Amino acid sequence: MTIWCPDWPVVAARRVGETDDERVAILRANRVVAASSAARSEGVVRAMRRREAQSRCPDIVLLTDDPGRDARAFEPVAATIDTFTPRSEIVRPGLCQFPTRGPSRYFGGDAALAEKLTAALSAIGVEARIGVADGPFAAALAGRSSTPIVPAGESTTFLAPYAIDALVAVEGGRAVTRAARSTRRASTSGTNDADALALIDLVDLLKRLGIRTLGALAAMPFLDIAARFGPLGERTWRLAAGLDERPVSSRRPPADVVVSAELDPPVDRVDTVAFLAKALADELADRLAEHGLACTRISIEAETERGDHLARLWRHERAGATGGLTAAGLADRVRWQLDGWLHALHKAGDDRSDSGFGGITVLRLVPDEVVPETGRQLGLWGGAGAADERAARAFARVQGLVGPDAVCTVHETGGRRPADRMELVPWGDKREVPASAGQPWPGSLPLPHPTIVYPFPLPAEVLDSTGTHVRVGGRGEPTAVPAVLRVSAPGAITTGAPTTATPTTGAGERDTGLSGSATRRLSQMQTITQWAGPWPLDERWWDVENHRRQARLQLTTEVGDAHVVVLEGGAWWVEASYQ
Amino acid sequence: MEKPVLALSELQLGGHVQKFGIAQDQLLPLRSDLMPLFPWGGIKRGTVVEITSSVLTMALLAEATTQGSWAAVVGSPEMGLAAARGQGVALERLVVVHRPPLDQAAAVIAALVDALDFVVVGPRLLQRSVDAHRLSARARERGSVLVSRGGWLEGPDVSLHVRAQHFTGMAEGHGHLAGWSIDVETSGRGAASRPRRARLTLAEAADTTLESAATSTAVSGSAPPHDEQHVVAFERVS
């Protein structure tokens, strides 16, 4: 059985009293992630930009997304569901599921159970949609449909007519917006977004292959799907076929991976708890890693000063797709849960109007269901070693200081000119490897690569021994033997310099980045001792803006430097140096 | 009787005393031909090294980054990154922060020093010597190496100067730059105060495709197929 509260972020915001307006939308990263029904009727939909939403509905109240708030507000709902079954598991705030076998027999059938539960939830002012089916996925779809209760064994037929997009609608959860897809930035919620994107891509591909309904997907041979699409395809097929999404290999964890902390003095503040949650989650993740396991369902247990024993199950949203919860994911859930409990405790304390209420004295994390860690797809930058994680945190911090585009990783692209060879990609951004990388690029300079590539080439003059300008003729031959190189001081650079900077390096600041002494050394008149070339370069003649026509020279000077100078548009420039 | 024996052992050990005085985990791996430039038989964590030469900086990072160290290059937008790869730097463990705002530079470097083994600091990035002082102290504490590209406002522990560069392969319009070696001399403080010299050969791993392609271009340059078109070629203002 799945209990789904539509637009939970909006409901949560109302419940904690942040707003009581009719038209509300919740934004994350400038995109609508949830909207109230009143706002929706005016045309505000998910993945819409802030401005667009405001233009459709001018008096809309916009709130920022806060998973903590959602979780805190969900606690009473979870508590109500707990009165029906001890084994409910929260998938995310707003979505909860439990096996109905025991409870429905006790309450006299699925329909009766659903009815009682709906009544109990509406008593605390929560509108929920309840779906019953063989598996959580089918149940979630049933909850949205007009036939909320699918008889046992009929899930496959129930699912068959659904369009394959249902996978994204249900599984993608809050993370997926078109925005996330277009920016392809897995910054905020990390792997969750990446998983969701992978799912979107898969569904997209399946549609293009002509598989448009869940029934069509389920009709495919399982082995073929697994062979072609890997673990994600395997799991998607299981969902479409109405089977249990859980991987068959899930098992009970060994007893010693429980982590717990005794809290003395008892904790009653959310911010203290946040630190604690992080530390415990890290410890648990380490312990699990030692056993080669990943946690897909976690039981968060706490004891209070008054001797109450609290426990709640949290389930990984896309269990089985990518292994278990990460340390950060665990920490989030622990924090949300404790936040929820502490609020409930505060409230209980207020109601009894006595001075003290029970703080939390013991906190325990028990992995409830684990799967063998099959090894997640490693990130672009290799394994998750301690040094790598530390580095990643530092980069995130620097991005926080100077903006996300400031910290860049270096990737190879193809190109003939020195500045074209490498591309900078902001840290954390995904990047598709261009086909041009690793190609021969005939016409590029021979190795070794110049070690200095000026972001803005330095204007120069190449003269022969009599002091006349050296030109390069149509046959690629110099008009005279180059004898003297004169470089203008970088300060005197005027506009019109052919920029070699790649667009990502951006800034308009004309800083050569050279130290004073190097600049002085360059700006003298120097005798050329050796030279090679010129080599003509004529690329992208079909593209008016990027067309380059150059002749390049390598030369060394009397002071012992080597440069690459190019003739372009009738003028010489020092494009790169060996230094 | 004791004294002469002691004196002898000191004499025999000589410069090696220093080398053995440092635990292996205090050293970061280094290209073997750079080793003689440092008194510790590697590069000691927590030092400040000043290197103005771009290629020498890359050579310094090469071995450590391939063995798992992370490096950041701050404020050196002119560094040729293709060359960095050619010199053996593992680009997957290199990040660049090209133009940090000057008022934030110290904070950026500090954050990187906390987590990375190498932080390369561009010239003129630090405006105040107190920043340099703090960062040196932080690098010492965190065990990372600060590489200054010149103008470090505190005295660096070791400075590497390029005394001379030797290029081969070019001759009056023929050939191309093929061989490259540099003579390096050090100066510094403490154990590094004795000047050391070394000659480094900086040839990149031969990439035959590029090499032959470039050569063929050079050849075809002397006999271009479309003559008329090339006459206007390089004089036209584009």
CSV table of C-alpha atoms in Angstrom, one decimal, chain A residues 380-381 387-388 390-391 394-395 397-398 401-402 406-412 418 421-422 424 427 439-456 471-477 481 505-507 509 511-517 519 521 529-533 535-538 547 549-552 554-556 560-562 567-571 578-579, chain B residues 52-56 58 68 70-72 75-83 85-87 91-101 104 107-108 111-112 114-117 123-124 149-150 165 167-180 202-207 209-211 213-214 217-218 221-224 226-227 229-238:
chain,number,residue,atom,x,y,z
A,380,LEU,CA,34.2,11.5,-13.4
A,381,TRP,CA,37.1,12.0,-11.2
A,387,ALA,CA,41.6,12.7,-0.5
A,388,ASP,CA,39.2,12.9,-3.4
A,390,ARG,CA,38.2,16.2,0.8
A,391,ALA,CA,39.2,17.9,-2.5
A,394,ALA,CA,37.2,22.2,-0.9
A,395,PHE,CA,36.1,22.9,-4.4
A,397,ARG,CA,33.7,25.7,-0.8
A,398,VAL,CA,35.6,27.7,-3.3
A,401,LEU,CA,33.2,31.8,-2.4
A,402,VAL,CA,33.7,32.9,-5.9
A,406,ALA,CA,35.4,29.7,-11.1
A,407,VAL,CA,36.6,26.2,-10.3
A,408,CYS,CA,37.2,24.3,-13.4
A,409,THR,CA,38.5,20.9,-14.4
A,410,VAL,CA,40.5,20.5,-17.5
A,411,HIS,CA,39.3,18.3,-20.4
A,412,GLU,CA,40.9,17.6,-23.7
A,418,PRO,CA,47.5,25.8,-28.6
A,421,ARG,CA,43.5,21.9,-27.1
A,422,MET,CA,42.0,22.0,-23.7
A,424,LEU,CA,37.6,24.2,-18.9
A,427,TRP,CA,33.6,21.6,-11.3
A,439,GLN,CA,41.8,12.9,-33.2
A,440,PRO,CA,45.1,13.6,-35.1
A,441,TRP,CA,44.3,17.3,-35.9
A,442,PRO,CA,46.8,17.6,-38.8
A,443,GLY,CA,48.3,21.0,-38.9
A,444,SER,CA,48.7,21.4,-35.1
A,445,LEU,CA,52.1,22.3,-33.8
A,446,PRO,CA,54.5,19.4,-33.2
A,447,LEU,CA,55.2,18.4,-29.7
A,448,PRO,CA,56.2,19.5,-27.1
A,449,HIS,CA,53.2,21.7,-26.4
A,450,PRO,CA,54.0,25.3,-25.4
A,451,THR,CA,53.8,25.7,-21.7
A,452,ILE,CA,52.5,29.2,-21.8
A,453,VAL,CA,49.5,30.0,-23.9
A,454,TYR,CA,48.6,33.7,-23.6
A,455,PRO,CA,44.9,34.2,-23.0
A,456,PHE,CA,45.3,37.3,-25.1
A,471,ARG,CA,55.7,38.7,-44.3
A,472,VAL,CA,54.6,35.3,-45.4
A,473,GLY,CA,53.9,34.8,-49.1
A,474,GLY,CA,51.3,32.7,-50.7
A,475,ARG,CA,53.6,29.7,-50.9
A,476,GLY,CA,54.1,29.8,-47.2
A,477,GLU,CA,57.6,31.1,-47.5
A,481,VAL,CA,64.9,35.7,-42.9
A,505,THR,CA,37.6,31.4,-19.5
A,506,GLY,CA,35.4,34.4,-20.0
A,507,ALA,CA,36.6,37.5,-18.2
A,509,GLU,CA,40.3,41.4,-18.0
A,511,ASP,CA,45.8,40.0,-17.7
A,512,THR,CA,48.6,38.0,-19.2
A,513,GLY,CA,49.2,36.5,-15.8
A,514,LEU,CA,53.0,37.0,-16.3
A,515,SER,CA,55.2,38.2,-13.5
A,516,GLY,CA,56.9,41.5,-13.9
A,517,SER,CA,60.3,40.2,-14.8
A,519,THR,CA,57.0,40.8,-19.0
A,521,ARG,CA,62.1,40.2,-20.6
A,529,THR,CA,68.7,32.9,-33.0
A,530,GLN,CA,66.8,29.9,-34.5
A,531,TRP,CA,63.5,29.7,-36.3
A,532,ALA,CA,61.4,27.1,-37.9
A,533,GLY,CA,58.3,27.4,-40.1
A,535,TRP,CA,53.4,26.7,-41.1
A,536,PRO,CA,50.2,27.8,-42.7
A,537,LEU,CA,46.9,27.2,-40.9
A,538,ASP,CA,43.6,27.7,-42.6
A,547,HIS,CA,37.5,31.2,-39.6
A,549,ARG,CA,44.0,32.0,-41.3
A,550,GLN,CA,47.4,32.1,-39.9
A,551,ALA,CA,51.1,31.4,-40.5
A,552,ARG,CA,53.0,30.2,-37.5
A,554,GLN,CA,58.6,28.8,-33.9
A,555,LEU,CA,61.6,30.8,-32.9
A,556,THR,CA,64.2,31.1,-30.1
A,560,GLY,CA,67.1,31.7,-24.5
A,561,ASP,CA,63.3,31.8,-24.8
A,562,ALA,CA,61.3,30.0,-27.4
A,567,LEU,CA,50.9,36.1,-38.5
A,568,GLU,CA,47.2,36.8,-38.8
A,569,GLY,CA,45.4,39.6,-40.4
A,570,GLY,CA,48.6,41.2,-41.4
A,571,ALA,CA,50.0,41.5,-37.9
A,578,TYR,CA,58.1,27.6,-24.1
A,579,GLN,CA,59.2,28.6,-20.7
B,52,THR,CA,58.6,31.1,-12.1
B,53,SER,CA,59.0,28.6,-14.9
B,54,SER,CA,55.8,27.2,-16.2
B,55,VAL,CA,57.2,24.0,-17.4
B,56,LEU,CA,59.1,23.4,-14.2
B,58,MET,CA,54.3,21.1,-14.3
B,68,GLY,CA,46.7,10.4,-6.2
B,70,TRP,CA,45.3,16.7,-6.0
B,71,ALA,CA,46.6,20.0,-7.3
B,72,ALA,CA,45.0,23.4,-8.0
B,75,GLY,CA,45.5,32.7,-10.9
B,76,SER,CA,47.7,31.4,-13.8
B,77,PRO,CA,45.5,31.7,-16.8
B,78,GLU,CA,48.4,31.5,-19.2
B,79,MET,CA,49.5,28.0,-18.2
B,80,GLY,CA,49.4,25.7,-21.2
B,81,LEU,CA,47.3,22.9,-20.0
B,82,ALA,CA,48.0,20.7,-23.0
B,83,ALA,CA,51.6,20.9,-22.0
B,85,ARG,CA,49.4,16.8,-19.6
B,86,GLY,CA,52.4,16.3,-21.9
B,87,GLN,CA,54.7,16.8,-18.9
B,91,LEU,CA,44.6,16.3,-15.5
B,92,GLU,CA,41.8,14.5,-13.7
B,93,ARG,CA,43.3,15.6,-10.4
B,94,LEU,CA,44.0,19.1,-11.5
B,95,VAL,CA,41.6,22.0,-11.1
B,96,VAL,CA,42.2,25.6,-12.2
B,97,VAL,CA,40.8,28.8,-10.7
B,98,HIS,CA,41.8,31.2,-13.3
B,99,ARG,CA,40.8,34.6,-12.0
B,100,PRO,CA,39.8,34.7,-8.4
B,101,PRO,CA,38.7,38.2,-7.3
B,104,GLN,CA,38.9,36.7,-2.2
B,107,ALA,CA,40.4,32.8,1.2
B,108,VAL,CA,40.3,30.7,-2.0
B,111,ALA,CA,40.4,26.6,1.3
B,112,LEU,CA,42.4,24.7,-1.3
B,114,ASP,CA,43.3,22.7,3.6
B,115,ALA,CA,42.4,19.9,1.3
B,116,LEU,CA,44.9,19.6,-1.6
B,117,ASP,CA,48.6,18.5,-1.7
B,123,PRO,CA,52.1,36.0,-9.4
B,124,ARG,CA,50.5,39.2,-8.0
B,149,ARG,CA,54.8,31.5,-9.5
B,150,GLY,CA,56.8,34.4,-8.3
B,165,GLN,CA,67.2,26.7,-21.7
B,167,PHE,CA,66.2,24.1,-27.6
B,168,THR,CA,67.1,21.8,-30.5
B,169,GLY,CA,65.5,20.8,-33.7
B,170,MET,CA,65.1,24.3,-35.3
B,171,ALA,CA,67.5,25.6,-37.9
B,172,GLU,CA,66.9,28.6,-40.2
B,173,GLY,CA,63.4,27.7,-41.3
B,174,HIS,CA,63.8,23.9,-41.1
B,175,GLY,CA,62.7,21.3,-38.7
B,176,HIS,CA,60.8,22.2,-35.6
B,177,LEU,CA,61.3,22.5,-31.9
B,178,ALA,CA,62.0,18.9,-30.8
B,179,GLY,CA,64.3,18.8,-27.9
B,180,TRP,CA,64.1,20.9,-24.8
B,202,LEU,CA,61.6,18.0,-21.0
B,203,ALA,CA,60.8,16.0,-24.1
B,204,GLU,CA,57.2,14.8,-24.1
B,205,ALA,CA,56.2,11.3,-24.8
B,206,ALA,CA,56.4,11.1,-28.5
B,207,ASP,CA,53.0,11.3,-30.2
B,209,THR,CA,50.5,11.0,-35.2
B,210,LEU,CA,50.8,14.6,-34.3
B,211,GLU,CA,54.5,14.6,-35.2
B,213,ALA,CA,51.0,15.3,-39.3
B,214,ALA,CA,52.8,18.4,-38.5
B,217,THR,CA,51.9,20.2,-43.2
B,218,ALA,CA,55.3,21.8,-43.2
B,221,GLY,CA,53.5,24.4,-47.1
B,222,SER,CA,56.4,24.7,-49.5
B,223,ALA,CA,54.2,23.4,-52.4
B,224,PRO,CA,50.6,24.4,-51.8
B,226,HIS,CA,46.0,26.3,-54.5
B,227,ASP,CA,48.5,29.0,-55.2
B,229,GLN,CA,44.2,31.6,-53.0
B,230,HIS,CA,47.3,31.6,-50.8
B,231,VAL,CA,48.7,34.8,-52.2
B,232,VAL,CA,46.1,36.8,-50.4
B,233,ALA,CA,46.3,34.5,-47.5
B,234,PHE,CA,48.0,36.1,-44.6
B,235,GLU,CA,47.8,39.7,-45.5
B,236,ARG,CA,44.0,39.9,-45.5
B,237,VAL,CA,42.5,41.5,-42.5
B,238,SER,CA,40.0,39.1,-41.2
